[in-house]
CSV table of C-alpha atoms in Angstrom, one decimal:
chain,number,residue,atom,x,y,z
A,1,UNK,CA,24.1,14.1,5.1
A,2,UNK,CA,22.7,17.7,4.3
A,3,UNK,CA,19.2,17.5,4.2
A,4,UNK,CA,17.7,18.9,0.2
A,5,UNK,CA,15.2,21.1,1.0
A,6,UNK,CA,14.1,20.8,-2.6
A,7,UNK,CA,11.9,17.3,-0.9
A,8,UNK,CA,10.1,18.8,1.4
A,9,UNK,CA,6.8,19.2,0.6
A,10,UNK,CA,3.2,20.1,3.0
A,11,UNK,CA,0.6,17.6,2.9
A,12,UNK,CA,-1.8,20.6,2.1
A,13,UNK,CA,0.5,20.7,-1.5
A,14,UNK,CA,-1.1,17.5,-2.3
A,15,UNK,CA,-4.4,18.9,-4.4
A,16,UNK,CA,-7.7,16.7,-4.9
A,17,UNK,CA,-6.7,17.3,-8.3
A,18,UNK,CA,-4.0,14.9,-8.5
A,19,UNK,CA,-5.1,12.1,-6.0
A,20,UNK,CA,-8.7,10.6,-4.2
A,21,UNK,CA,-8.3,11.5,-1.1
A,22,UNK,CA,-8.9,9.3,2.1
A,23,UNK,CA,-7.9,10.7,4.4
A,24,UNK,CA,-8.2,14.4,6.2
A,25,UNK,CA,-4.8,16.3,5.8
A,26,UNK,CA,-4.6,16.0,9.3
A,27,UNK,CA,-5.5,12.5,9.6
A,28,UNK,CA,-2.8,12.3,7.1
A,29,UNK,CA,-0.8,14.1,9.0
A,30,UNK,CA,-1.5,12.2,12.1
A,31,UNK,CA,-0.1,9.1,10.9
A,32,UNK,CA,2.8,10.9,9.4
A,33,UNK,CA,4.0,11.5,12.5
A,34,UNK,CA,3.1,8.6,14.1
A,35,UNK,CA,5.2,6.6,11.8
A,36,UNK,CA,8.2,9.4,12.9
A,37,UNK,CA,7.9,8.6,16.3
A,38,UNK,CA,8.0,5.1,15.0
A,39,UNK,CA,11.2,5.2,13.0
A,40,UNK,CA,13.2,7.7,15.5
A,41,UNK,CA,12.5,5.1,18.5
A,42,UNK,CA,14.3,2.2,16.4
A,43,UNK,CA,17.3,4.5,15.0
A,44,UNK,CA,15.8,5.2,11.8
A,45,UNK,CA,14.6,9.0,10.4
A,46,UNK,CA,11.9,10.2,8.0
A,47,UNK,CA,13.3,10.6,5.2
A,48,UNK,CA,11.8,12.5,2.3
A,49,UNK,CA,11.6,9.3,0.1
A,50,UNK,CA,9.6,8.0,3.1
A,51,UNK,CA,7.6,11.4,3.3
A,52,UNK,CA,6.1,11.5,0.0
A,53,UNK,CA,5.2,7.6,0.5
A,54,UNK,CA,3.7,7.5,3.1
A,55,UNK,CA,1.7,11.1,2.5
A,56,UNK,CA,0.7,9.1,-1.5
A,57,UNK,CA,-0.7,5.9,0.3
A,58,UNK,CA,-2.3,8.1,3.1
A,59,UNK,CA,-4.1,9.6,0.4
A,60,UNK,CA,-5.0,7.5,-2.5
A,61,UNK,CA,-7.1,4.8,-2.0
A,62,UNK,CA,-7.0,1.1,-2.3
A,63,UNK,CA,-4.2,-1.0,-2.8
A,64,UNK,CA,-1.4,0.5,-5.6
A,65,UNK,CA,0.8,-1.2,-7.8
A,66,UNK,CA,4.9,-0.1,-7.2
A,67,UNK,CA,4.4,2.2,-10.6
A,68,UNK,CA,0.7,4.3,-8.9
A,69,UNK,CA,2.9,4.6,-5.9
A,70,UNK,CA,5.9,5.7,-7.7
A,71,UNK,CA,3.5,7.6,-9.7
A,72,UNK,CA,1.5,9.3,-7.0
A,73,UNK,CA,5.1,9.8,-5.4
A,74,UNK,CA,6.5,12.2,-8.6
A,75,UNK,CA,2.7,14.2,-8.1
A,76,UNK,CA,3.9,14.8,-4.5
A,77,UNK,CA,7.7,15.2,-4.8
A,78,UNK,CA,9.1,15.2,-8.3
A,79,UNK,CA,12.9,15.5,-7.6
A,80,UNK,CA,11.9,11.7,-5.2
A,81,UNK,CA,13.7,9.2,-7.1
A,82,UNK,CA,11.9,5.8,-8.3
A,83,UNK,CA,15.0,3.5,-6.7
A,84,UNK,CA,14.5,6.0,-3.8
A,85,UNK,CA,10.7,5.1,-3.1
A,86,UNK,CA,11.2,1.5,-3.7
A,87,UNK,CA,13.5,1.3,-0.9
A,88,UNK,CA,10.8,3.5,1.0
A,89,UNK,CA,8.5,0.7,0.3
A,90,UNK,CA,10.7,-1.9,1.8
A,91,UNK,CA,11.1,-0.2,4.7
A,92,UNK,CA,7.9,0.6,5.3
A,93,UNK,CA,6.8,-2.9,4.6
A,94,UNK,CA,9.3,-3.8,7.7
A,95,UNK,CA,8.0,-1.1,10.3
A,96,UNK,CA,4.3,-2.8,9.7
A,97,UNK,CA,3.6,0.1,8.6
A,98,UNK,CA,2.6,-0.2,5.1
A,99,UNK,CA,1.6,-4.0,3.3
A,100,UNK,CA,2.3,-5.8,-0.1
A,101,UNK,CA,0.5,-8.9,-0.9
A,102,UNK,CA,1.5,-10.1,-4.0
A,103,UNK,CA,-1.6,-10.6,-6.8
A,104,UNK,CA,-2.5,-12.9,-9.7
A,105,UNK,CA,0.0,-13.2,-12.5
A,106,UNK,CA,3.3,-11.4,-10.3
A,107,UNK,CA,2.1,-8.2,-9.7
A,108,UNK,CA,2.6,-6.7,-6.0
A,109,UNK,CA,0.0,-3.7,-4.3
A,110,UNK,CA,0.9,-2.2,-1.4
A,111,UNK,CA,-0.8,0.0,0.9
A,112,UNK,CA,-1.4,0.8,4.8
A,113,UNK,CA,-2.8,-1.2,7.0
A,114,UNK,CA,-3.8,1.0,9.7
A,115,UNK,CA,-5.7,-0.2,12.3
A,116,UNK,CA,-6.9,-3.7,11.4
A,117,UNK,CA,-2.9,-4.1,11.0
A,118,UNK,CA,-1.8,-6.5,8.7
A,119,UNK,CA,-5.1,-8.8,7.1
A,120,UNK,CA,-6.0,-11.2,4.8
A,121,UNK,CA,-7.3,-10.1,0.7
A,122,UNK,CA,-8.7,-12.0,-1.8
A,123,UNK,CA,-8.3,-11.0,-6.1
A,124,UNK,CA,-11.3,-11.8,-8.3
A,125,UNK,CA,-9.8,-13.3,-11.5
A,126,UNK,CA,-11.6,-11.4,-13.6
A,127,UNK,CA,-12.5,-8.0,-12.9
A,128,UNK,CA,-9.5,-7.7,-10.3
A,129,UNK,CA,-10.7,-6.3,-7.8
A,130,UNK,CA,-9.1,-7.0,-4.2
A,131,UNK,CA,-11.6,-7.5,-1.3
A,132,UNK,CA,-10.2,-7.3,3.1
A,133,UNK,CA,-10.5,-10.0,4.6
A,134,UNK,CA,-9.8,-10.4,8.6
A,135,UNK,CA,-6.6,-11.0,9.5
A,136,UNK,CA,-8.5,-14.4,11.6
A,137,UNK,CA,-10.2,-15.6,8.3
A,138,UNK,CA,-7.6,-18.6,8.4
A,139,UNK,CA,-6.3,-19.2,11.7
A,140,UNK,CA,-7.8,-22.4,11.8
A,141,UNK,CA,-6.6,-23.0,8.1
A,142,UNK,CA,-2.8,-22.2,9.9
A,143,UNK,CA,-3.0,-24.2,13.1
A,144,UNK,CA,-4.2,-27.3,10.7
A,145,UNK,CA,-1.2,-26.8,8.1
A,146,UNK,CA,1.0,-26.1,11.2
A,147,UNK,CA,0.1,-29.5,13.3
A,148,UNK,CA,-0.5,-31.8,9.6
A,149,UNK,CA,2.3,-30.2,8.7
A,150,UNK,CA,4.8,-28.5,10.6
A,151,UNK,CA,3.8,-25.1,8.3
A,152,UNK,CA,3.8,-21.8,9.3
A,153,UNK,CA,1.1,-20.2,6.8
A,154,UNK,CA,1.6,-17.0,6.1
A,155,UNK,CA,-2.0,-15.8,4.6
A,156,UNK,CA,-1.2,-12.0,4.8
A,157,UNK,CA,1.6,-12.5,1.7
A,158,UNK,CA,-0.7,-13.7,-0.8
A,159,UNK,CA,-4.2,-12.6,-2.0
A,160,UNK,CA,-6.6,-15.4,-1.9
A,161,UNK,CA,-8.1,-15.5,-5.7
A,162,UNK,CA,-11.7,-16.0,-6.3
A,163,UNK,CA,-14.7,-14.6,-7.9
A,164,UNK,CA,-15.9,-11.6,-6.2
A,165,UNK,CA,-19.8,-11.4,-6.1
A,166,UNK,CA,-20.8,-9.0,-8.8
A,167,UNK,CA,-18.5,-11.3,-11.7
A,168,UNK,CA,-19.9,-14.7,-9.9
A,169,UNK,CA,-23.8,-13.1,-10.8
A,170,UNK,CA,-22.3,-12.6,-14.4
A,171,UNK,CA,-22.4,-8.5,-14.0
A,172,UNK,CA,-18.8,-7.6,-14.5
A,173,UNK,CA,-17.4,-6.4,-17.9
A,174,UNK,CA,-14.5,-6.0,-16.8
A,175,UNK,CA,-12.2,-8.7,-16.9
A,176,UNK,CA,-8.4,-9.3,-16.1
A,177,UNK,CA,-6.9,-6.0,-14.7
A,178,UNK,CA,-3.0,-6.6,-13.8
A,179,UNK,CA,-3.1,-3.7,-11.2
A,180,UNK,CA,-6.4,-3.6,-8.9
A,181,UNK,CA,-7.6,-1.5,-6.2
A,182,UNK,CA,-10.3,-2.0,-3.1
A,183,UNK,CA,-13.5,-1.9,-4.9
A,184,UNK,CA,-14.9,0.4,-2.6
A,185,UNK,CA,-11.5,2.2,-3.7
A,186,UNK,CA,-11.5,5.6,-6.2
A,187,UNK,CA,-8.6,4.9,-8.7
A,188,UNK,CA,-5.5,6.6,-9.2
A,189,UNK,CA,-6.9,7.2,-12.5
């Protein structure tokens, strides 16, 4: 397969005007190198779409919808097709580098797993903010479901629903966002 030179880019090409930086360029490059090594160990390669998706997620704060990932990738590597973004998200999710979580109303959000690994999420049903939760929070519930029903719970796959502290206190005026971000994260807008 011929290498497509038009899709090559450097992390330094990503401007802070276009994306909110959550990692330094050096940290993001370390992530890319680490994932490339993981891919090679599985007989795969770091394709331009995978690199672009990882760069978008590494340099953008929060939990991003598919559309937001695709928009960020377009800014980084305009020649990467949207279908390639979807395939890259799926492959990187299988590798465990990217986690996807299903939110209310059928939306899906993506983010890098980081040091925490796959973990739980809660989504405010009023303002739509997403809160990262410890991966072991529901271990007791999962064990009980297994003992009572023989059911293996995958709680990392969907967000728990409720009210964030701000909305519960009546402080939020935002209602039902379909794409959401961590409340401490900067939006890609």
